[in-house]
Amino acid sequence: MRALIVHAHPEPQSFNAALTIEAVAALQAAGHSVEVSDLYTQRFNPVAGRRDFQNIADPGIFHYQAEQLHAARGGGFAADLRREQERLLQADLLILQFPLWWGGVPAILKGWIDRVLAYGFAYVDGARFESGLFKGKHALLGVTTGGTAARFSAAGGYGEIDLVLRPIQHLAVC
């Protein structure tokens, strides 16, 4: 099996970094190959825009999703996106390793999702989730929080963890 770990924490000595290191070691010890996309170390730019594409389908109006489809059909993604997409294509398992900040993923990971999991590459109409373009691949979330279990309960300040994580669980890794 080939695994891709997308690591999204700025501190190399963080618990998230330790989890990434341990995941790499455990997967390799089990005989799997592992690649890590450390978004902060790579200085991954999370901001979507025209620079995501080698050429533009419609110079008159910039419609990001239409440009993604154009790039997917013609191999026109920028180099950083092609690199991440190739890593994803090679992987049987995707692990997103991140801290939960303000009820969601860090901006750098959200930008990776927006830019890398592009329309035409990761999904198209009629091919999403169980019938999607990555059918047969697996995904896991490695999530750390600064809150207690009680805070992530129905009565807690953040609400139930399953509801907090639903967007990333359902949309990004399915």
Short mmCIF file of C-alpha atoms in Angstrom, two decimals:
data_model
loop_
_atom_site.label_atom_id
_atom_site.label_comp_id
_atom_site.label_asym_id
_atom_site.label_seq_id
_atom_site.Cartn_x
_atom_site.Cartn_y
_atom_site.Cartn_z
CA MET A 1 0.00 0.00 0.00
CA ARG A 2 1.09 3.56 -0.68
CA ALA A 3 0.10 6.23 1.82
CA LEU A 4 0.07 10.00 1.51
CA ILE A 5 0.06 12.00 4.74
CA VAL A 6 -0.89 15.65 4.36
CA HIS A 7 0.54 17.29 7.46
CA ALA A 8 -0.85 20.71 8.37
CA HIS A 9 0.82 22.13 11.48
CA PRO A 10 3.42 24.92 11.58
CA GLU A 11 5.42 23.61 14.56
CA PRO A 12 7.87 20.75 13.87
CA GLN A 13 7.84 19.80 17.58
CA SER A 14 4.04 19.73 17.89
CA PHE A 15 1.96 16.72 18.86
CA ASN A 16 0.68 16.73 15.28
CA ALA A 17 4.24 16.40 14.00
CA ALA A 18 4.86 13.55 16.44
CA LEU A 19 1.73 11.81 15.17
CA THR A 20 2.91 12.21 11.58
CA ILE A 21 6.33 10.77 12.45
CA GLU A 22 4.73 7.82 14.26
CA ALA A 23 2.32 7.19 11.39
CA VAL A 24 5.21 7.10 8.92
CA ALA A 25 7.14 4.68 11.13
CA ALA A 26 4.15 2.39 11.72
CA LEU A 27 3.17 2.29 8.05
CA GLN A 28 6.73 1.64 6.92
CA ALA A 29 7.17 -1.07 9.57
CA ALA A 30 4.08 -2.73 8.12
CA GLY A 31 5.75 -2.73 4.70
CA HIS A 32 3.94 0.23 3.17
CA SER A 33 5.48 3.17 1.34
CA VAL A 34 4.71 6.63 2.69
CA GLU A 35 5.00 10.12 1.31
CA VAL A 36 4.44 13.22 3.44
CA SER A 37 3.22 16.54 2.13
CA ASP A 38 4.22 18.90 4.94
CA LEU A 39 2.27 21.95 3.88
CA TYR A 40 4.07 24.47 6.10
CA THR A 41 7.55 23.19 5.25
CA GLN A 42 6.67 23.30 1.53
CA ARG A 43 5.23 26.79 2.02
CA PHE A 44 2.10 25.60 0.26
CA ASN A 45 0.03 28.60 -0.83
CA PRO A 46 -3.59 28.01 0.20
CA VAL A 47 -5.02 30.89 -1.83
CA ALA A 48 -6.82 29.84 -5.01
CA GLY A 49 -6.48 31.99 -8.10
CA ARG A 50 -5.46 32.32 -11.72
CA ARG A 51 -1.91 31.22 -10.96
CA ASP A 52 -3.32 27.72 -10.33
CA PHE A 53 -3.50 27.23 -14.10
CA GLN A 54 -1.01 27.27 -16.95
CA ASN A 55 -3.63 28.75 -19.24
CA ILE A 56 -7.12 30.15 -18.80
CA ALA A 57 -10.19 28.86 -20.62
CA ASP A 58 -12.11 32.13 -20.42
CA PRO A 59 -10.01 35.30 -20.05
CA GLY A 60 -13.22 37.36 -19.91
CA ILE A 61 -14.44 36.01 -16.59
CA PHE A 62 -12.64 33.88 -14.05
CA HIS A 63 -14.80 30.98 -12.88
CA TYR A 64 -12.60 28.83 -10.68
CA GLN A 65 -14.48 25.56 -11.05
CA ALA A 66 -14.67 25.91 -14.85
CA GLU A 67 -10.94 26.62 -14.93
CA GLN A 68 -10.28 23.54 -12.81
CA LEU A 69 -12.21 21.40 -15.27
CA HIS A 70 -10.33 22.97 -18.19
CA ALA A 71 -6.99 22.26 -16.47
CA ALA A 72 -8.00 18.70 -15.60
CA ARG A 73 -8.93 17.96 -19.20
CA GLY A 74 -5.80 19.55 -20.65
CA GLY A 75 -3.14 18.94 -18.02
CA GLY A 76 -2.99 22.63 -17.26
CA PHE A 77 -2.59 22.81 -13.50
CA ALA A 78 0.28 24.78 -11.99
CA ALA A 79 3.33 22.73 -10.94
CA ASP A 80 2.56 22.74 -7.20
CA LEU A 81 -0.93 21.37 -7.84
CA ARG A 82 0.30 18.76 -10.31
CA ARG A 83 2.82 17.57 -7.70
CA GLU A 84 0.16 17.18 -5.01
CA GLN A 85 -2.33 15.60 -7.41
CA GLU A 86 0.28 13.09 -8.54
CA ARG A 87 1.00 12.20 -4.93
CA LEU A 88 -2.70 11.67 -4.38
CA LEU A 89 -3.10 9.56 -7.51
CA GLN A 90 -0.26 7.29 -6.37
CA ALA A 91 -1.72 6.82 -2.89
CA ASP A 92 -4.04 4.06 -1.77
CA LEU A 93 -4.50 5.79 1.57
CA LEU A 94 -4.79 9.51 2.33
CA ILE A 95 -4.22 10.70 5.88
CA LEU A 96 -5.00 14.30 6.75
CA GLN A 97 -3.10 15.20 9.94
CA PHE A 98 -4.12 18.51 11.48
CA PRO A 99 -5.19 20.42 14.58
CA LEU A 100 -8.79 21.52 14.87
CA TRP A 101 -8.75 25.32 14.83
CA TRP A 102 -11.91 27.40 15.24
CA GLY A 103 -14.06 24.38 14.48
CA GLY A 104 -12.32 23.47 11.26
CA VAL A 105 -9.12 22.61 9.47
CA PRO A 106 -6.26 25.13 9.35
CA ALA A 107 -6.49 27.52 6.40
CA ILE A 108 -3.46 25.94 4.74
CA LEU A 109 -5.22 22.55 4.65
CA LYS A 110 -8.49 24.07 3.48
CA GLY A 111 -6.54 25.69 0.66
CA TRP A 112 -4.92 22.34 -0.20
CA ILE A 113 -8.39 20.81 -0.39
CA ASP A 114 -9.76 23.66 -2.52
CA ARG A 115 -6.83 23.72 -4.92
CA VAL A 116 -5.74 20.07 -5.12
CA LEU A 117 -9.10 18.28 -4.96
CA ALA A 118 -10.14 20.13 -8.10
CA TYR A 119 -13.27 19.75 -10.15
CA GLY A 120 -12.46 17.42 -13.03
CA PHE A 121 -9.61 15.85 -11.08
CA ALA A 122 -11.11 14.71 -7.76
CA TYR A 123 -14.81 14.94 -8.58
CA VAL A 124 -17.30 15.70 -11.33
CA ASP A 125 -21.05 15.84 -11.43
CA GLY A 126 -22.40 12.32 -11.05
CA ALA A 127 -19.12 10.98 -9.67
CA ARG A 128 -18.80 11.89 -6.02
CA PHE A 129 -18.44 10.05 -2.74
CA GLU A 130 -19.15 6.28 -3.09
CA SER A 131 -19.25 6.55 -6.89
CA GLY A 132 -16.44 9.08 -7.08
CA LEU A 133 -13.22 9.26 -9.01
CA PHE A 134 -11.21 7.90 -6.06
CA LYS A 135 -13.45 4.91 -5.41
CA GLY A 136 -11.42 2.16 -3.77
CA LYS A 137 -9.01 4.54 -2.05
CA HIS A 138 -9.13 5.03 1.70
CA ALA A 139 -8.80 8.08 3.90
CA LEU A 140 -8.25 8.82 7.57
CA LEU A 141 -8.28 11.95 9.68
CA GLY A 142 -5.63 12.47 12.33
CA VAL A 143 -7.11 15.32 14.37
CA THR A 144 -5.91 16.96 17.55
CA THR A 145 -7.93 19.41 19.62
CA GLY A 146 -7.16 21.76 22.43
CA GLY A 147 -10.48 20.89 24.06
CA THR A 148 -11.59 18.13 26.36
CA ALA A 149 -13.99 15.33 25.41
CA ALA A 150 -16.68 17.14 27.41
CA ARG A 151 -16.32 20.25 25.26
CA PHE A 152 -16.93 18.10 22.15
CA SER A 153 -20.17 16.59 23.45
CA ALA A 154 -23.81 17.50 22.82
CA ALA A 155 -23.79 19.75 25.88
CA GLY A 156 -20.25 21.03 25.30
CA GLY A 157 -19.22 24.40 24.00
CA TYR A 158 -18.07 23.09 20.61
CA GLY A 159 -20.80 20.53 20.07
CA GLU A 160 -20.46 16.88 19.18
CA ILE A 161 -17.15 16.05 17.53
CA ASP A 162 -18.90 14.07 14.78
CA LEU A 163 -20.85 17.18 13.79
CA VAL A 164 -17.79 19.42 14.01
CA LEU A 165 -15.83 17.06 11.73
CA ARG A 166 -18.69 16.23 9.36
CA PRO A 167 -17.67 18.61 6.55
CA ILE A 168 -14.09 17.34 6.37
CA GLN A 169 -15.12 13.71 6.91
CA HIS A 170 -17.84 13.75 4.30
CA LEU A 171 -16.61 16.16 1.67
CA ALA A 172 -12.84 15.99 1.63
CA VAL A 173 -12.04 12.38 2.36
CA CYS A 174 -14.97 10.52 0.84
#
